[in-house]
């Protein structure tokens, strides 16, 4: 597997030799000093070019980065399902190489670069042939810090959590496993994760990021809370699913009450009590029940 230095040398050498590539900059986890380095980190690279079309049409040049294992072209895929994408302004190649390295390469015009360059605080300039990049501060993950909830956001999150659980419950009772699992993951977990984010944010005065899809939850939750969070992941056994649901309720309740107290919000005790009772009633229903 090529080292970080070898990869960066390749990325910059290609850009320096190709006249049509005018600017190179990087963002993503490799510019974030708070993220531990490991072998799976992508290289999130932007090439600002004079014209994007030739780079799309003549893709042999991509092999200069290494032997590709697989390449994805998300803009092309989006266009294939009817999503409008302007290839003349931006185009991406996501490349996984046989040695395990990965480059997410975005091509941009200068016009596009001027619109987006200063929008991401995790940006580092690497090459500027035309001296056109505006000055920016050192990279920081401040854009990705957990944001303090508004009262409306808190009310929406708690209401969604307790309301959507009835869909999970009826999916289990009906023996509709895909429906029940998807409802839990897409609604219940979404609300739980939002509350976990806010709780962690409060503990850090909203000065940290929990990572994409909560990948740093384990790092920031106390071990007992993390153990509860782990237990919210169930297999296809309905008894275990019920257990995970009630653990999710316990964890959500605990965290939400802390957030409510810290932010002077009102926790919906009545919704919690009523829906917890409802869940137990559905759990105890016989498979042929005709009445609650």
PDB file of C-alpha atoms in Angstrom:
ATOM      1  CA  UNK A   1       0.000   0.000   0.000  1.00  0.00           C
ATOM      2  CA  UNK A   2       1.466   3.341  -1.015  1.00  0.00           C
ATOM      3  CA  UNK A   3       2.236   5.747   1.806  1.00  0.00           C
ATOM      4  CA  UNK A   4       0.540   9.096   2.302  1.00  0.00           C
ATOM      5  CA  UNK A   5       3.638  10.830   0.961  1.00  0.00           C
ATOM      6  CA  UNK A   6       3.647   8.661  -2.165  1.00  0.00           C
ATOM      7  CA  UNK A   7      -0.032   9.370  -2.753  1.00  0.00           C
ATOM      8  CA  UNK A   8       0.352  13.115  -2.320  1.00  0.00           C
ATOM      9  CA  UNK A   9       3.399  13.098  -4.612  1.00  0.00           C
ATOM     10  CA  UNK A  10       1.371  11.325  -7.296  1.00  0.00           C
ATOM     11  CA  UNK A  11      -1.610  13.687  -6.903  1.00  0.00           C
ATOM     12  CA  UNK A  12       0.575  16.791  -7.210  1.00  0.00           C
ATOM     13  CA  UNK A  13       2.888  15.450  -9.912  1.00  0.00           C
ATOM     14  CA  UNK A  14      -0.056  14.722 -12.200  1.00  0.00           C
ATOM     15  CA  UNK A  15      -1.390  18.238 -11.602  1.00  0.00           C
ATOM     16  CA  UNK A  16       1.959  19.940 -12.177  1.00  0.00           C
ATOM     17  CA  UNK A  17       2.547  18.130 -15.462  1.00  0.00           C
ATOM     18  CA  UNK A  18      -0.956  18.711 -16.849  1.00  0.00           C
ATOM     19  CA  UNK A  19      -1.351  22.272 -18.130  1.00  0.00           C
ATOM     20  CA  UNK A  20      -5.149  22.080 -17.996  1.00  0.00           C
ATOM     21  CA  UNK A  21      -5.071  21.528 -14.214  1.00  0.00           C
ATOM     22  CA  UNK A  22      -4.630  24.961 -12.631  1.00  0.00           C
ATOM     23  CA  UNK A  23      -5.437  24.520  -8.937  1.00  0.00           C
ATOM     24  CA  UNK A  24      -5.370  21.658  -6.435  1.00  0.00           C
ATOM     25  CA  UNK A  25      -6.865  21.668  -2.977  1.00  0.00           C
ATOM     26  CA  UNK A  26      -7.868  19.061  -0.420  1.00  0.00           C
ATOM     27  CA  UNK A  27     -10.577  18.723   2.208  1.00  0.00           C
ATOM     28  CA  UNK A  28     -12.034  15.891   4.268  1.00  0.00           C
ATOM     29  CA  UNK A  29     -10.658  13.894   7.163  1.00  0.00           C
ATOM     30  CA  UNK A  30      -7.014  14.109   6.105  1.00  0.00           C
ATOM     31  CA  UNK A  31      -7.070  17.849   6.765  1.00  0.00           C
ATOM     32  CA  UNK A  32      -8.649  17.399  10.204  1.00  0.00           C
ATOM     33  CA  UNK A  33      -6.087  17.204  13.012  1.00  0.00           C
ATOM     34  CA  UNK A  34      -8.773  15.862  15.373  1.00  0.00           C
ATOM     35  CA  UNK A  35      -9.227  12.696  13.328  1.00  0.00           C
ATOM     36  CA  UNK A  36      -6.748   9.827  13.918  1.00  0.00           C
ATOM     37  CA  UNK A  37      -5.037   8.703  10.748  1.00  0.00           C
ATOM     38  CA  UNK A  38      -5.656   5.190   9.456  1.00  0.00           C
ATOM     39  CA  UNK A  39      -5.318   3.175   6.265  1.00  0.00           C
ATOM     40  CA  UNK A  40      -8.952   3.717   5.180  1.00  0.00           C
ATOM     41  CA  UNK A  41      -8.893   7.512   5.037  1.00  0.00           C
ATOM     42  CA  UNK A  42      -9.783   8.841   1.598  1.00  0.00           C
ATOM     43  CA  UNK A  43      -7.879  11.524  -0.243  1.00  0.00           C
ATOM     44  CA  UNK A  44     -10.559  14.157  -0.941  1.00  0.00           C
ATOM     45  CA  UNK A  45      -8.938  16.097  -3.776  1.00  0.00           C
ATOM     46  CA  UNK A  46     -10.207  18.873  -6.032  1.00  0.00           C
ATOM     47  CA  UNK A  47      -8.633  19.679  -9.394  1.00  0.00           C
ATOM     48  CA  UNK A  48      -9.659  23.030 -10.837  1.00  0.00           C
ATOM     49  CA  UNK A  49      -9.364  22.666 -14.602  1.00  0.00           C
ATOM     50  CA  UNK A  50      -9.777  24.779 -17.720  1.00  0.00           C
ATOM     51  CA  UNK A  51     -12.333  22.400 -19.256  1.00  0.00           C
ATOM     52  CA  UNK A  52     -13.906  19.360 -17.614  1.00  0.00           C
ATOM     53  CA  UNK A  53     -15.174  17.551 -20.730  1.00  0.00           C
ATOM     54  CA  UNK A  54     -11.808  16.156 -21.963  1.00  0.00           C
ATOM     55  CA  UNK A  55     -11.088  14.626 -18.550  1.00  0.00           C
ATOM     56  CA  UNK A  56     -14.419  12.793 -18.673  1.00  0.00           C
ATOM     57  CA  UNK A  57     -14.000  11.628 -22.265  1.00  0.00           C
ATOM     58  CA  UNK A  58     -10.380  10.434 -21.997  1.00  0.00           C
ATOM     59  CA  UNK A  59     -10.370   8.412 -18.798  1.00  0.00           C
ATOM     60  CA  UNK A  60      -7.097   6.591 -19.408  1.00  0.00           C
ATOM     61  CA  UNK A  61      -5.420   9.438 -17.540  1.00  0.00           C
ATOM     62  CA  UNK A  62      -6.970   8.176 -14.298  1.00  0.00           C
ATOM     63  CA  UNK A  63      -4.586   5.211 -14.324  1.00  0.00           C
ATOM     64  CA  UNK A  64      -1.778   7.630 -13.515  1.00  0.00           C
ATOM     65  CA  UNK A  65      -3.097   7.558  -9.947  1.00  0.00           C
ATOM     66  CA  UNK A  66      -2.683   3.773  -9.731  1.00  0.00           C
ATOM     67  CA  UNK A  67      -4.307   0.528 -10.831  1.00  0.00           C
ATOM     68  CA  UNK A  68      -8.056   0.980 -10.254  1.00  0.00           C
ATOM     69  CA  UNK A  69     -10.018  -1.739  -8.483  1.00  0.00           C
ATOM     70  CA  UNK A  70     -13.312   0.094  -9.044  1.00  0.00           C
ATOM     71  CA  UNK A  71     -14.381   3.577 -10.071  1.00  0.00           C
ATOM     72  CA  UNK A  72     -17.699   5.270  -9.383  1.00  0.00           C
ATOM     73  CA  UNK A  73     -18.882   8.353 -11.270  1.00  0.00           C
ATOM     74  CA  UNK A  74     -21.730   9.665  -9.062  1.00  0.00           C
ATOM     75  CA  UNK A  75     -22.669  12.542 -11.363  1.00  0.00           C
ATOM     76  CA  UNK A  76     -23.064  10.141 -14.286  1.00  0.00           C
ATOM     77  CA  UNK A  77     -25.146   7.781 -12.149  1.00  0.00           C
ATOM     78  CA  UNK A  78     -27.384  10.645 -11.021  1.00  0.00           C
ATOM     79  CA  UNK A  79     -27.911  11.735 -14.619  1.00  0.00           C
ATOM     80  CA  UNK A  80     -28.807   8.158 -15.518  1.00  0.00           C
ATOM     81  CA  UNK A  81     -31.784   8.235 -13.154  1.00  0.00           C
ATOM     82  CA  UNK A  82     -32.980  11.647 -14.240  1.00  0.00           C
ATOM     83  CA  UNK A  83     -31.235  13.945 -11.750  1.00  0.00           C
ATOM     84  CA  UNK A  84     -29.926  17.043 -13.466  1.00  0.00           C
ATOM     85  CA  UNK A  85     -26.148  17.435 -13.199  1.00  0.00           C
ATOM     86  CA  UNK A  86     -24.084  20.056 -15.021  1.00  0.00           C
ATOM     87  CA  UNK A  87     -20.937  18.183 -16.069  1.00  0.00           C
ATOM     88  CA  UNK A  88     -19.438  21.403 -17.440  1.00  0.00           C
ATOM     89  CA  UNK A  89     -19.122  22.863 -13.906  1.00  0.00           C
ATOM     90  CA  UNK A  90     -18.325  19.864 -11.726  1.00  0.00           C
ATOM     91  CA  UNK A  91     -17.627  16.153 -12.073  1.00  0.00           C
ATOM     92  CA  UNK A  92     -16.393  13.523  -9.618  1.00  0.00           C
ATOM     93  CA  UNK A  93     -14.442  10.276  -9.845  1.00  0.00           C
ATOM     94  CA  UNK A  94     -14.419   8.059  -6.745  1.00  0.00           C
ATOM     95  CA  UNK A  95     -11.494   5.695  -7.183  1.00  0.00           C
ATOM     96  CA  UNK A  96     -10.487   2.638  -5.152  1.00  0.00           C
ATOM     97  CA  UNK A  97      -7.092   1.236  -6.132  1.00  0.00           C
ATOM     98  CA  UNK A  98      -5.751  -2.304  -5.925  1.00  0.00           C
ATOM     99  CA  UNK A  99      -3.330  -1.307  -3.138  1.00  0.00           C
ATOM    100  CA  UNK A 100      -6.279  -0.197  -0.952  1.00  0.00           C
ATOM    101  CA  UNK A 101      -5.856   3.558  -1.329  1.00  0.00           C
ATOM    102  CA  UNK A 102      -8.855   5.652  -2.342  1.00  0.00           C
ATOM    103  CA  UNK A 103      -9.067   9.063  -3.989  1.00  0.00           C
ATOM    104  CA  UNK A 104     -12.315  11.012  -4.240  1.00  0.00           C
ATOM    105  CA  UNK A 105     -11.396  13.388  -7.044  1.00  0.00           C
ATOM    106  CA  UNK A 106     -13.627  16.298  -7.975  1.00  0.00           C
ATOM    107  CA  UNK A 107     -13.069  18.335 -11.123  1.00  0.00           C
ATOM    108  CA  UNK A 108     -14.223  21.940 -11.024  1.00  0.00           C
ATOM    109  CA  UNK A 109     -14.094  25.019 -13.184  1.00  0.00           C
ATOM    110  CA  UNK A 110     -12.644  28.202 -11.709  1.00  0.00           C
ATOM    111  CA  UNK A 111     -16.121  29.682 -11.607  1.00  0.00           C
ATOM    112  CA  UNK A 112     -17.377  26.805  -9.456  1.00  0.00           C
ATOM    113  CA  UNK A 113     -14.277  26.945  -7.276  1.00  0.00           C
ATOM    114  CA  UNK A 114     -14.895  30.631  -6.513  1.00  0.00           C
ATOM    115  CA  UNK A 115     -18.412  29.745  -5.337  1.00  0.00           C
ATOM    116  CA  UNK A 116     -17.492  26.852  -3.021  1.00  0.00           C
ATOM    117  CA  UNK A 117     -13.837  27.171  -2.008  1.00  0.00           C
ATOM    118  CA  UNK A 118     -14.456  29.068   1.225  1.00  0.00           C
ATOM    119  CA  UNK A 119     -17.548  27.048   2.214  1.00  0.00           C
ATOM    120  CA  UNK A 120     -15.673  24.216   3.944  1.00  0.00           C
ATOM    121  CA  UNK A 121     -13.434  24.966   6.918  1.00  0.00           C
ATOM    122  CA  UNK A 122     -11.549  21.695   6.321  1.00  0.00           C
ATOM    123  CA  UNK A 123      -9.880  22.999   3.155  1.00  0.00           C
ATOM    124  CA  UNK A 124      -6.132  23.079   2.465  1.00  0.00           C
ATOM    125  CA  UNK A 125      -4.646  24.598  -0.731  1.00  0.00           C
ATOM    126  CA  UNK A 126      -2.016  22.395  -2.385  1.00  0.00           C
ATOM    127  CA  UNK A 127      -1.226  24.044  -5.726  1.00  0.00           C
ATOM    128  CA  UNK A 128      -2.204  27.380  -7.293  1.00  0.00           C
ATOM    129  CA  UNK A 129      -0.590  27.966 -10.685  1.00  0.00           C
ATOM    130  CA  UNK A 130      -2.533  31.174 -11.328  1.00  0.00           C
ATOM    131  CA  UNK A 131      -2.458  32.638  -7.787  1.00  0.00           C
ATOM    132  CA  UNK A 132      -6.250  32.783  -7.821  1.00  0.00           C
ATOM    133  CA  UNK A 133      -7.125  31.142  -4.508  1.00  0.00           C
ATOM    134  CA  UNK A 134      -8.384  33.531  -1.821  1.00  0.00           C
ATOM    135  CA  UNK A 135      -6.621  33.344   1.550  1.00  0.00           C
ATOM    136  CA  UNK A 136      -8.307  31.062   4.075  1.00  0.00           C
ATOM    137  CA  UNK A 137      -7.591  30.266   7.745  1.00  0.00           C
ATOM    138  CA  UNK A 138      -5.940  26.987   8.814  1.00  0.00           C
ATOM    139  CA  UNK A 139      -8.226  23.965   8.540  1.00  0.00           C
ATOM    140  CA  UNK A 140     -10.741  23.455  11.333  1.00  0.00           C
ATOM    141  CA  UNK A 141     -13.659  21.071  11.806  1.00  0.00           C
ATOM    142  CA  UNK A 142     -15.826  23.871  13.240  1.00  0.00           C
ATOM    143  CA  UNK A 143     -18.322  23.516  10.370  1.00  0.00           C
ATOM    144  CA  UNK A 144     -18.980  19.976  11.574  1.00  0.00           C
ATOM    145  CA  UNK A 145     -19.438  20.654  15.284  1.00  0.00           C
ATOM    146  CA  UNK A 146     -22.744  19.569  16.802  1.00  0.00           C
ATOM    147  CA  UNK A 147     -25.104  22.545  16.788  1.00  0.00           C
ATOM    148  CA  UNK A 148     -27.182  23.429  19.852  1.00  0.00           C
ATOM    149  CA  UNK A 149     -30.846  22.530  19.247  1.00  0.00           C
ATOM    150  CA  UNK A 150     -33.603  25.066  19.068  1.00  0.00           C
ATOM    151  CA  UNK A 151     -36.747  24.407  21.070  1.00  0.00           C
ATOM    152  CA  UNK A 152     -38.576  23.583  17.848  1.00  0.00           C
ATOM    153  CA  UNK A 153     -35.941  21.029  16.868  1.00  0.00           C
ATOM    154  CA  UNK A 154     -36.134  19.419  20.299  1.00  0.00           C
ATOM    155  CA  UNK A 155     -39.935  19.207  20.170  1.00  0.00           C
ATOM    156  CA  UNK A 156     -39.820  17.740  16.654  1.00  0.00           C
ATOM    157  CA  UNK A 157     -37.209  15.142  17.628  1.00  0.00           C
ATOM    158  CA  UNK A 158     -38.992  13.940  20.763  1.00  0.00           C
ATOM    159  CA  UNK A 159     -42.376  13.869  19.034  1.00  0.00           C
ATOM    160  CA  UNK A 160     -41.017  11.897  16.079  1.00  0.00           C
ATOM    161  CA  UNK A 161     -39.262   9.411  18.340  1.00  0.00           C
ATOM    162  CA  UNK A 162     -42.356   8.519  20.343  1.00  0.00           C
ATOM    163  CA  UNK A 163     -44.839   8.754  17.466  1.00  0.00           C
ATOM    164  CA  UNK A 164     -42.922   6.595  14.978  1.00  0.00           C
ATOM    165  CA  UNK A 165     -42.464   3.734  17.431  1.00  0.00           C
ATOM    166  CA  UNK A 166     -46.075   2.710  16.842  1.00  0.00           C
ATOM    167  CA  UNK A 167     -45.112   1.869  13.249  1.00  0.00           C
ATOM    168  CA  UNK A 168     -42.266  -0.324  14.458  1.00  0.00           C
ATOM    169  CA  UNK A 169     -44.594  -2.071  16.902  1.00  0.00           C
ATOM    170  CA  UNK A 170     -47.298  -2.863  14.371  1.00  0.00           C
ATOM    171  CA  UNK A 171     -44.667  -4.095  11.905  1.00  0.00           C
ATOM    172  CA  UNK A 172     -43.471  -6.631  14.462  1.00  0.00           C
ATOM    173  CA  UNK A 173     -47.001  -7.737  15.357  1.00  0.00           C
ATOM    174  CA  UNK A 174     -47.865  -8.185  11.672  1.00  0.00           C
ATOM    175  CA  UNK A 175     -44.658 -10.197  11.121  1.00  0.00           C
ATOM    176  CA  UNK A 176     -43.505  -7.644   8.547  1.00  0.00           C
ATOM    177  CA  UNK A 177     -39.809  -7.812   9.308  1.00  0.00           C
ATOM    178  CA  UNK A 178     -38.452  -5.496   6.545  1.00  0.00           C
ATOM    179  CA  UNK A 179     -41.034  -2.834   7.418  1.00  0.00           C
ATOM    180  CA  UNK A 180     -40.372  -3.054  11.156  1.00  0.00           C
ATOM    181  CA  UNK A 181     -36.587  -2.970  10.770  1.00  0.00           C
ATOM    182  CA  UNK A 182     -36.647  -0.088   8.312  1.00  0.00           C
ATOM    183  CA  UNK A 183     -39.055   1.895  10.442  1.00  0.00           C
ATOM    184  CA  UNK A 184     -36.796   1.469  13.449  1.00  0.00           C
ATOM    185  CA  UNK A 185     -33.613   2.388  11.604  1.00  0.00           C
ATOM    186  CA  UNK A 186     -34.983   5.269   9.525  1.00  0.00           C
ATOM    187  CA  UNK A 187     -37.230   6.926  12.107  1.00  0.00           C
ATOM    188  CA  UNK A 188     -36.514   5.724  15.642  1.00  0.00           C
ATOM    189  CA  UNK A 189     -32.748   5.610  15.236  1.00  0.00           C
ATOM    190  CA  UNK A 190     -32.696   8.892  13.350  1.00  0.00           C
ATOM    191  CA  UNK A 191     -34.333  10.625  16.324  1.00  0.00           C
ATOM    192  CA  UNK A 192     -32.197   8.740  18.844  1.00  0.00           C
ATOM    193  CA  UNK A 193     -29.000   9.710  17.026  1.00  0.00           C
ATOM    194  CA  UNK A 194     -30.095  13.332  16.916  1.00  0.00           C
ATOM    195  CA  UNK A 195     -30.572  13.303  20.687  1.00  0.00           C
ATOM    196  CA  UNK A 196     -27.236  11.550  21.211  1.00  0.00           C
ATOM    197  CA  UNK A 197     -25.590  14.292  19.159  1.00  0.00           C
ATOM    198  CA  UNK A 198     -27.148  17.040  21.256  1.00  0.00           C
ATOM    199  CA  UNK A 199     -26.255  15.338  24.527  1.00  0.00           C
ATOM    200  CA  UNK A 200     -22.617  14.957  23.448  1.00  0.00           C
ATOM    201  CA  UNK A 201     -22.676  18.543  22.208  1.00  0.00           C
ATOM    202  CA  UNK A 202     -23.784  19.766  25.621  1.00  0.00           C
ATOM    203  CA  UNK A 203     -21.006  17.816  27.313  1.00  0.00           C
ATOM    204  CA  UNK A 204     -18.425  19.551  25.087  1.00  0.00           C
ATOM    205  CA  UNK A 205     -20.023  23.012  24.958  1.00  0.00           C
ATOM    206  CA  UNK A 206     -20.749  22.231  21.299  1.00  0.00           C
ATOM    207  CA  UNK A 207     -17.063  22.289  20.380  1.00  0.00           C
ATOM    208  CA  UNK A 208     -16.692  18.915  18.691  1.00  0.00           C
ATOM    209  CA  UNK A 209     -17.944  16.724  15.873  1.00  0.00           C
ATOM    210  CA  UNK A 210     -19.419  13.269  16.379  1.00  0.00           C
ATOM    211  CA  UNK A 211     -18.411  12.317  12.829  1.00  0.00           C
ATOM    212  CA  UNK A 212     -20.418  11.220   9.843  1.00  0.00           C
ATOM    213  CA  UNK A 213     -23.375   9.031  10.875  1.00  0.00           C
ATOM    214  CA  UNK A 214     -22.277   9.191  14.503  1.00  0.00           C
ATOM    215  CA  UNK A 215     -19.091   7.209  13.953  1.00  0.00           C
ATOM    216  CA  UNK A 216     -17.490   8.802  17.053  1.00  0.00           C
ATOM    217  CA  UNK A 217     -20.399   8.144  19.423  1.00  0.00           C
ATOM    218  CA  UNK A 218     -18.398   5.444  21.186  1.00  0.00           C
ATOM    219  CA  UNK A 219     -15.567   7.887  21.836  1.00  0.00           C
ATOM    220  CA  UNK A 220     -17.811  10.497  23.463  1.00  0.00           C
ATOM    221  CA  UNK A 221     -20.540   8.547  25.273  1.00  0.00           C
ATOM    222  CA  UNK A 222     -19.893   7.249  28.826  1.00  0.00           C
ATOM    223  CA  UNK A 223     -19.427   3.448  28.754  1.00  0.00           C
ATOM    224  CA  UNK A 224     -22.857   2.677  30.303  1.00  0.00           C
ATOM    225  CA  UNK A 225     -24.604   4.821  27.697  1.00  0.00           C
ATOM    226  CA  UNK A 226     -22.547   3.320  24.907  1.00  0.00           C
ATOM    227  CA  UNK A 227     -23.500  -0.171  26.101  1.00  0.00           C
ATOM    228  CA  UNK A 228     -27.155   0.840  25.905  1.00  0.00           C
ATOM    229  CA  UNK A 229     -26.658   2.305  22.444  1.00  0.00           C
ATOM    230  CA  UNK A 230     -25.000  -0.907  21.238  1.00  0.00           C
ATOM    231  CA  UNK A 231     -27.974  -2.872  22.550  1.00  0.00           C
ATOM    232  CA  UNK A 232     -30.350  -0.903  20.305  1.00  0.00           C
ATOM    233  CA  UNK A 233     -29.021  -2.954  17.373  1.00  0.00           C
ATOM    234  CA  UNK A 234     -31.045  -6.145  17.122  1.00  0.00           C
ATOM    235  CA  UNK A 235     -31.056  -9.126  14.789  1.00  0.00           C
ATOM    236  CA  UNK A 236     -34.185 -10.489  13.118  1.00  0.00           C
ATOM    237  CA  UNK A 237     -35.518 -12.134  16.297  1.00  0.00           C
ATOM    238  CA  UNK A 238     -38.646 -10.284  17.417  1.00  0.00           C
ATOM    239  CA  UNK A 239     -37.980 -10.794  21.123  1.00  0.00           C
ATOM    240  CA  UNK A 240     -34.585  -9.201  20.717  1.00  0.00           C
ATOM    241  CA  UNK A 241     -36.117  -6.427  18.634  1.00  0.00           C
ATOM    242  CA  UNK A 242     -38.565  -5.656  21.444  1.00  0.00           C
ATOM    243  CA  UNK A 243     -35.716  -5.616  23.933  1.00  0.00           C
ATOM    244  CA  UNK A 244     -33.755  -3.207  21.751  1.00  0.00           C
ATOM    245  CA  UNK A 245     -36.810  -0.949  21.393  1.00  0.00           C
ATOM    246  CA  UNK A 246     -37.259  -0.607  25.153  1.00  0.00           C
ATOM    247  CA  UNK A 247     -33.536   0.009  25.638  1.00  0.00           C
ATOM    248  CA  UNK A 248     -33.712   2.700  22.954  1.00  0.00           C
ATOM    249  CA  UNK A 249     -36.610   4.244  24.868  1.00  0.00           C
ATOM    250  CA  UNK A 250     -34.638   4.207  28.126  1.00  0.00           C
ATOM    251  CA  UNK A 251     -31.590   5.787  26.498  1.00  0.00           C
ATOM    252  CA  UNK A 252     -33.594   8.393  24.615  1.00  0.00           C
ATOM    253  CA  UNK A 253     -35.538   9.326  27.745  1.00  0.00           C
ATOM    254  CA  UNK A 254     -32.352   9.723  29.795  1.00  0.00           C
ATOM    255  CA  UNK A 255     -30.528  11.841  27.249  1.00  0.00           C
ATOM    256  CA  UNK A 256     -33.557  13.927  26.268  1.00  0.00           C
ATOM    257  CA  UNK A 257     -34.294  14.863  29.872  1.00  0.00           C
ATOM    258  CA  UNK A 258     -30.699  16.022  30.291  1.00  0.00           C
ATOM    259  CA  UNK A 259     -30.901  18.089  27.113  1.00  0.00           C
ATOM    260  CA  UNK A 260     -34.260  19.541  28.130  1.00  0.00           C
ATOM    261  CA  UNK A 261     -32.955  20.545  31.550  1.00  0.00           C
ATOM    262  CA  UNK A 262     -29.807  22.148  30.130  1.00  0.00           C
ATOM    263  CA  UNK A 263     -31.693  24.076  27.431  1.00  0.00           C
ATOM    264  CA  UNK A 264     -34.780  24.960  29.491  1.00  0.00           C
ATOM    265  CA  UNK A 265     -37.055  22.880  27.263  1.00  0.00           C
ATOM    266  CA  UNK A 266     -40.029  20.806  28.384  1.00  0.00           C
ATOM    267  CA  UNK A 267     -39.698  17.050  28.003  1.00  0.00           C
ATOM    268  CA  UNK A 268     -42.978  15.396  26.777  1.00  0.00           C
ATOM    269  CA  UNK A 269     -43.649  13.176  29.781  1.00  0.00           C
ATOM    270  CA  UNK A 270     -47.195  12.370  28.672  1.00  0.00           C
ATOM    271  CA  UNK A 271     -46.119  11.169  25.209  1.00  0.00           C
ATOM    272  CA  UNK A 272     -43.377   9.082  26.787  1.00  0.00           C
ATOM    273  CA  UNK A 273     -45.714   7.473  29.337  1.00  0.00           C
ATOM    274  CA  UNK A 274     -48.556   6.839  26.875  1.00  0.00           C
ATOM    275  CA  UNK A 275     -46.396   5.397  24.128  1.00  0.00           C
ATOM    276  CA  UNK A 276     -44.365   3.223  26.497  1.00  0.00           C
ATOM    277  CA  UNK A 277     -47.628   1.757  27.774  1.00  0.00           C
ATOM    278  CA  UNK A 278     -48.842   1.274  24.188  1.00  0.00           C
ATOM    279  CA  UNK A 279     -45.650  -0.560  23.204  1.00  0.00           C
ATOM    280  CA  UNK A 280     -46.040  -2.996  26.099  1.00  0.00           C
ATOM    281  CA  UNK A 281     -49.675  -3.615  25.104  1.00  0.00           C
ATOM    282  CA  UNK A 282     -48.723  -4.400  21.499  1.00  0.00           C
ATOM    283  CA  UNK A 283     -45.848  -6.613  22.625  1.00  0.00           C
ATOM    284  CA  UNK A 284     -48.251  -8.675  24.719  1.00  0.00           C
ATOM    285  CA  UNK A 285     -50.912  -9.053  22.014  1.00  0.00           C
ATOM    286  CA  UNK A 286     -51.537 -12.536  20.698  1.00  0.00           C
ATOM    287  CA  UNK A 287     -50.869 -13.106  17.001  1.00  0.00           C
ATOM    288  CA  UNK A 288     -54.597 -13.478  16.290  1.00  0.00           C
ATOM    289  CA  UNK A 289     -55.775 -10.551  18.428  1.00  0.00           C
ATOM    290  CA  UNK A 290     -58.726  -8.547  17.118  1.00  0.00           C
ATOM    291  CA  UNK A 291     -58.818  -5.956  19.880  1.00  0.00           C
ATOM    292  CA  UNK A 292     -56.287  -4.008  21.947  1.00  0.00           C
TER     293      UNK A 292
END
